[in-house]
Coordinates of C-alpha atoms and ligand atoms in Angstrom, one line a residue:
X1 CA 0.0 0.0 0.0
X2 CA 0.9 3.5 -0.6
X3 CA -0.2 6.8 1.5
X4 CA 0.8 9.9 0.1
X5 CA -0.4 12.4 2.8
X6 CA -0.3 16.5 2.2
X7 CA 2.9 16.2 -0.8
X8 CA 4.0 19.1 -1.6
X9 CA 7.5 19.6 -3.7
X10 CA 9.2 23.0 -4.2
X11 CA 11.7 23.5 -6.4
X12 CA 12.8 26.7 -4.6
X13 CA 10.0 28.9 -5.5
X14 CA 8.1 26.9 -7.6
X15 CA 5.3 24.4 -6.4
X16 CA 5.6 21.1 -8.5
X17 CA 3.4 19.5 -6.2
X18 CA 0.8 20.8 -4.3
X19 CA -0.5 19.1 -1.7
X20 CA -1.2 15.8 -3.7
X21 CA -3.1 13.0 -1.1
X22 CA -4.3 9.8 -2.5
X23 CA -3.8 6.3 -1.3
X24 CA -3.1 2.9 -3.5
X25 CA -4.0 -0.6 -1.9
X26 CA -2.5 -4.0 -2.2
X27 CA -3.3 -5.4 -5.8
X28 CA -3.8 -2.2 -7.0
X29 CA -2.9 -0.3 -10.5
X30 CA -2.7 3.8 -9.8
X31 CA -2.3 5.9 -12.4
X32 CA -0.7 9.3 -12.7
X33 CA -2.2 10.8 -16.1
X34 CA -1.1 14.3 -17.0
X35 CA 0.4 16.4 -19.7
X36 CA 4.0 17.0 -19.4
X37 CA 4.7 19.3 -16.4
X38 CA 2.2 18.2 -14.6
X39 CA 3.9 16.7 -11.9
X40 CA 3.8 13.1 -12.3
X41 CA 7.6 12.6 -12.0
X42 CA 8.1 14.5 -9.3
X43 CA 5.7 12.6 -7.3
X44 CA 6.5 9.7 -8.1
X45 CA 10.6 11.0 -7.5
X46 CA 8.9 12.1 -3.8
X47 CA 7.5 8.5 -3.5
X48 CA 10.8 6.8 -4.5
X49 CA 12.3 9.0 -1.6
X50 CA 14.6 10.8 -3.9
X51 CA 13.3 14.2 -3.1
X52 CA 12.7 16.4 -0.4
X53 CA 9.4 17.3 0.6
X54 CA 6.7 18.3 2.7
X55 CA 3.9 16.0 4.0
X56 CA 3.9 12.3 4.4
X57 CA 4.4 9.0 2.7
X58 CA 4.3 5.2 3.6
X59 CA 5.1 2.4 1.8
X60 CA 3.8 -1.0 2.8
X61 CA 3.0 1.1 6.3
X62 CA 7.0 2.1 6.4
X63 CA 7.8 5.8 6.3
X64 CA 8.7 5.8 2.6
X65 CA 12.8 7.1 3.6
X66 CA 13.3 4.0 5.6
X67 CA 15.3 0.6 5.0
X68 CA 12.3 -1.4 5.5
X69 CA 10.3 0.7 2.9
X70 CA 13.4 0.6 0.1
X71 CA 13.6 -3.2 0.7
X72 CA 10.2 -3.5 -1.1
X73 CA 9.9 -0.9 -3.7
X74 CA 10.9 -1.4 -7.5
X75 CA 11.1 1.8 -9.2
X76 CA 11.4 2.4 -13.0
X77 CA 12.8 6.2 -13.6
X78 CA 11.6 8.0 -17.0
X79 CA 15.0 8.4 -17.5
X80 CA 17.4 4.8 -16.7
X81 CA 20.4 5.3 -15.8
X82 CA 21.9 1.8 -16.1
X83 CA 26.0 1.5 -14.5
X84 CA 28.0 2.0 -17.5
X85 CA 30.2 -0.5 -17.2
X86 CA 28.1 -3.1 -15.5
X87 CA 26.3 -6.1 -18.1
X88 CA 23.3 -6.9 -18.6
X89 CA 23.9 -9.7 -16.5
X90 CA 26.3 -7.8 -13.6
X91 CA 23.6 -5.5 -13.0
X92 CA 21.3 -8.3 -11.4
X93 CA 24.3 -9.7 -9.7
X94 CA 24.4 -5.9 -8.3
X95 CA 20.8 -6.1 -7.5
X96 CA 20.6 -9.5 -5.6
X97 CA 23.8 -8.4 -3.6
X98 CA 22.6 -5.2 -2.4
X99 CA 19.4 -6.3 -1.4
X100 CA 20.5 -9.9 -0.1
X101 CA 18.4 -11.7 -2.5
X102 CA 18.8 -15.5 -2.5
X103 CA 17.4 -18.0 -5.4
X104 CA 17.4 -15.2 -8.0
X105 CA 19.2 -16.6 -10.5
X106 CA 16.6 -18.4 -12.2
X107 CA 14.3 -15.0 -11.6
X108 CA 16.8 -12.9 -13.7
X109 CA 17.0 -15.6 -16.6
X110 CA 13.6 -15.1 -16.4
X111 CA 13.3 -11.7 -16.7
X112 CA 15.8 -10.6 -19.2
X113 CA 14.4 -13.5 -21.7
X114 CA 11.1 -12.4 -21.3
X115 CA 12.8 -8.6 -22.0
X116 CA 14.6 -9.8 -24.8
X117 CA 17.6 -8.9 -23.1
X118 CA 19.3 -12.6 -23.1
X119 CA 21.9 -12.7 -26.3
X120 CA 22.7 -9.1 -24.6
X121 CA 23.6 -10.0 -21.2
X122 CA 27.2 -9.2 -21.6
X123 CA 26.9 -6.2 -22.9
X124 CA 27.6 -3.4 -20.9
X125 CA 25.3 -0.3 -19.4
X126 CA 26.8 1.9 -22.0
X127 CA 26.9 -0.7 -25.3
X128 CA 23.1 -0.4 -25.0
X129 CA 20.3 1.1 -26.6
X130 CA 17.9 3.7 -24.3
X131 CA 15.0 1.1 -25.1
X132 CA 17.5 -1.7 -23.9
X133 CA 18.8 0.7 -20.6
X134 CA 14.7 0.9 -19.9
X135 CA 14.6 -2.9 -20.2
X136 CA 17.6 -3.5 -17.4
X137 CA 15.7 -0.8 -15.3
X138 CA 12.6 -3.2 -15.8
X139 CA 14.3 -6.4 -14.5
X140 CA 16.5 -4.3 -11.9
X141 CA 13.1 -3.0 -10.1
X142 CA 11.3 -6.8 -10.5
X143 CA 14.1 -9.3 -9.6
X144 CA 13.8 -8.2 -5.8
X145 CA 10.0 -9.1 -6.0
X146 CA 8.9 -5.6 -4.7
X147 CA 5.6 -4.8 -2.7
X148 CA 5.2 -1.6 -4.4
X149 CA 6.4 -0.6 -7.7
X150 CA 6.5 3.0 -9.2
X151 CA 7.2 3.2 -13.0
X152 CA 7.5 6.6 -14.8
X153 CA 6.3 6.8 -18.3
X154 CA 7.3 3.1 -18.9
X155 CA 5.8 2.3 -22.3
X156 CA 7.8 5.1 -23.5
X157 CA 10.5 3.9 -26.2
X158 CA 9.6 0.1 -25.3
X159 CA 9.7 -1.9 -28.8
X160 CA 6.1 -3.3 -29.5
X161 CA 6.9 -6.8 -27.8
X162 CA 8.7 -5.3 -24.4
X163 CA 5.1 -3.6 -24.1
X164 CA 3.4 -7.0 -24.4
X165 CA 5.5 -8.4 -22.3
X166 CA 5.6 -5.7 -19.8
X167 CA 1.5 -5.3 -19.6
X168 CA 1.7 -9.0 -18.7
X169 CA 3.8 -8.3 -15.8
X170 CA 1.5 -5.7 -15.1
X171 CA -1.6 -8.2 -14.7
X172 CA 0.6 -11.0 -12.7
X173 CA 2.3 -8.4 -10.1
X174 CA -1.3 -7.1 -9.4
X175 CA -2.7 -10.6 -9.4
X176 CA 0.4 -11.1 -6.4
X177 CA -1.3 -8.2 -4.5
X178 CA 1.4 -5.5 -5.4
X179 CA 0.7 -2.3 -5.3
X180 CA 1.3 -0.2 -8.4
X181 CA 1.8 3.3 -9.6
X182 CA 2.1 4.0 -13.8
X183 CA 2.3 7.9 -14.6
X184 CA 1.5 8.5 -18.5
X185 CA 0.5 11.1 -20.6
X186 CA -0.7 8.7 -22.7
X187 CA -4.4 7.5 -21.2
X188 CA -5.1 4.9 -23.9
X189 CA -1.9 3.1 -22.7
X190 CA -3.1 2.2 -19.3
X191 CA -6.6 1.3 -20.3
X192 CA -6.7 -2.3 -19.9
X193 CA -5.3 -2.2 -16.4
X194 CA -5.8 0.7 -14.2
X195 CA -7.9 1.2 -11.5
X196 CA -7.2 4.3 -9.9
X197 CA -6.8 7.4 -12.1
X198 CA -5.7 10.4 -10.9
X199 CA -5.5 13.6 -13.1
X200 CA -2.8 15.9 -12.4
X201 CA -2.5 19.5 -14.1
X202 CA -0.3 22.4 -12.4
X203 CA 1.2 20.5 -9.8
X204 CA -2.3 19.1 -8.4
X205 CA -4.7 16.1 -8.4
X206 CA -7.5 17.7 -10.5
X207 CA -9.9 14.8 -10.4
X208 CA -9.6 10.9 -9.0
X209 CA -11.7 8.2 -10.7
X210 CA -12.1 4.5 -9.5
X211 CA -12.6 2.5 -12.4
X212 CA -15.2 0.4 -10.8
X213 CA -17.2 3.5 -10.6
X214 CA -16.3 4.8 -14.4
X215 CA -17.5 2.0 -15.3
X216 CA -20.9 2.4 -13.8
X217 CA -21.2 5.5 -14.8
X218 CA -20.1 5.3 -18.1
X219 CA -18.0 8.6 -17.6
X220 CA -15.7 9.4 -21.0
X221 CA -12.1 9.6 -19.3
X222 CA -10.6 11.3 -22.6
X223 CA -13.1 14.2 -22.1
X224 CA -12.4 14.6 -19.2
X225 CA -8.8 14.6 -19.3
X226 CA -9.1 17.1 -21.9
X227 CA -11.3 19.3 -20.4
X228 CA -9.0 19.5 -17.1
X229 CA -5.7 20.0 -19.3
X230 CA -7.1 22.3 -22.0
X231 CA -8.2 24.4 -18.7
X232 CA -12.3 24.9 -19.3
X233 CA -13.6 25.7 -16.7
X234 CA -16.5 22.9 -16.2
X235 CA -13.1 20.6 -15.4
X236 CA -12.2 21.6 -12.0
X237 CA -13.5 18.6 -10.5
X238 CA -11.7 16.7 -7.6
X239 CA -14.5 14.2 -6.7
X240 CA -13.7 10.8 -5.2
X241 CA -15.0 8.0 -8.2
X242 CA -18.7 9.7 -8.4
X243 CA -21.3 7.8 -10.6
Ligands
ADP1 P1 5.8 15.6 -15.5 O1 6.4 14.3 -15.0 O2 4.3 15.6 -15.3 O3 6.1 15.9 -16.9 P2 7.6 16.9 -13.7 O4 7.3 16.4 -12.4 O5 8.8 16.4 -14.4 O6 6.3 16.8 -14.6 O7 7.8 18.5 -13.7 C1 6.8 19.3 -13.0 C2 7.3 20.8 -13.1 O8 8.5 20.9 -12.2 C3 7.7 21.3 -14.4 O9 7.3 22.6 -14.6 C4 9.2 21.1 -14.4 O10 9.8 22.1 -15.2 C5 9.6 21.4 -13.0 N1 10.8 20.7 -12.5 C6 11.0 19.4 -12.6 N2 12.2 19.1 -12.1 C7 12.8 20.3 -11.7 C8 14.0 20.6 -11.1 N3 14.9 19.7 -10.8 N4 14.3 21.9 -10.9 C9 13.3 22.9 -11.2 N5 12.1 22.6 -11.7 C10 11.9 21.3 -12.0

């Protein structure tokens, strides 16, 4: 589970987030749909505990900065950032080191064939591709079997089969009860999975939607992401998954 409790991020004088408060159970699939500047990474930076801020945020019921928190989250940056001169392959070694793993051999082999990244596992961090870096971050965030998982525009510059593979994931970490957070600018990307949408704009959640409820109501998500992005004024809406 996730609790994000009165967030709010300055970068000196400029509120990135402001005062953003939204929890994501166990099994769940948050996600953070915006346009670009919207906030989404810095939240989900926040989250990760790789910013400063004000307010408060749990993971699993640990305060998100603690050892007990980072031991169960997984968190794939916008941007990876893969060791240079690490492989494929030393970069899970890494991994299962730092976080003690045990039996993760078989996990890893796993993960980078279902990635793709097997006949490239002794290539190093800086031999590969951005798609291929995205891939490692993938596998680096999964192979500890994390709680809670953040991913930050993930389906951006994935090949066509990484996104198959990596939707599937998607379905079998919720099915294991993790908790998830996806931020995209891209709403048709997450429509199969999500069930929590939350529509930043400006630094704040604009409107929260629980897909049980949208799909009750029959509500048209585009619209409305359009009408709180493009600014009109009938979109100021911050209602918790109304019929
Ligand atoms: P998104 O992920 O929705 O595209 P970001 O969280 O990256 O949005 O950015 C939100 C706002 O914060 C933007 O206006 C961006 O320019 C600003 N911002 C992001 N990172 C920094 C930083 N390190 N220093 C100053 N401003 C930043």
């Amino acid at each position: 589970m996730i609790n994000v409790s009165h967030l709010t991020k300055k970068y000196h004088r400029f509120v990135a987030n402001n005062n953003l408060s939204f929890i994501v159970n166990d099994g769940e699939i948050a996600v953070l749909a915006g346009p670009n500047g919207a906030g989404k990474s810095t939240a989900i930076k926040c989250i990760a505990g790789l910013l400063r801020f004000e307010g408060e945020i749990e993971i699993g019921g640990y305060n998100n900065k603690s050892l007990e928190a980072k031991r169960i989250l997984g968190y794939v940056p916008e941007i990876p950032a893969p060791f240079e001169l690490l492989t494929v392959w030393e970069h899970m070694e890494f991994i299962a080191r730092a976080y003690r793993l045990e039996h993760w051999k078989e996990r890893a082999e796993l993960l980078i064939r279902r990635l793709e990244l097997d006949d490239k596992r002794d290539k190093m961090g800086k031999e590969l591709s951005k798609g291929m870096q995205q891939k490692i971050s993938i596998c680096c965030a999964l192979l500890i079997e994390p709680k809670v998982v953040l991913f930050d525009e993930p389906f951006v510059g994935l090949d066509p089969h990484a996104i198959k593979e990596l939707k599937a994931m998607l379905f079998e970490l919720k099915a294991k009860g993790t908790t998830i957070i996806i931020s995209t600018h891209m709403l048709d990307s997450v429509e199969e999975f999500w069930d929590k949408l939350l529509i930043m704009m400006n630094g704040r959640v604009e409107a929260e939607r629980e897909r049980r409820f949208v799909e009750k109501s029959g509500e048209n998500l585009e619209e409305l992401f359009f009408q709180i992005t493009e600014k009109q004024p009938s979109a100021s809406s911050k209602t918790e998954g109304t019929p």
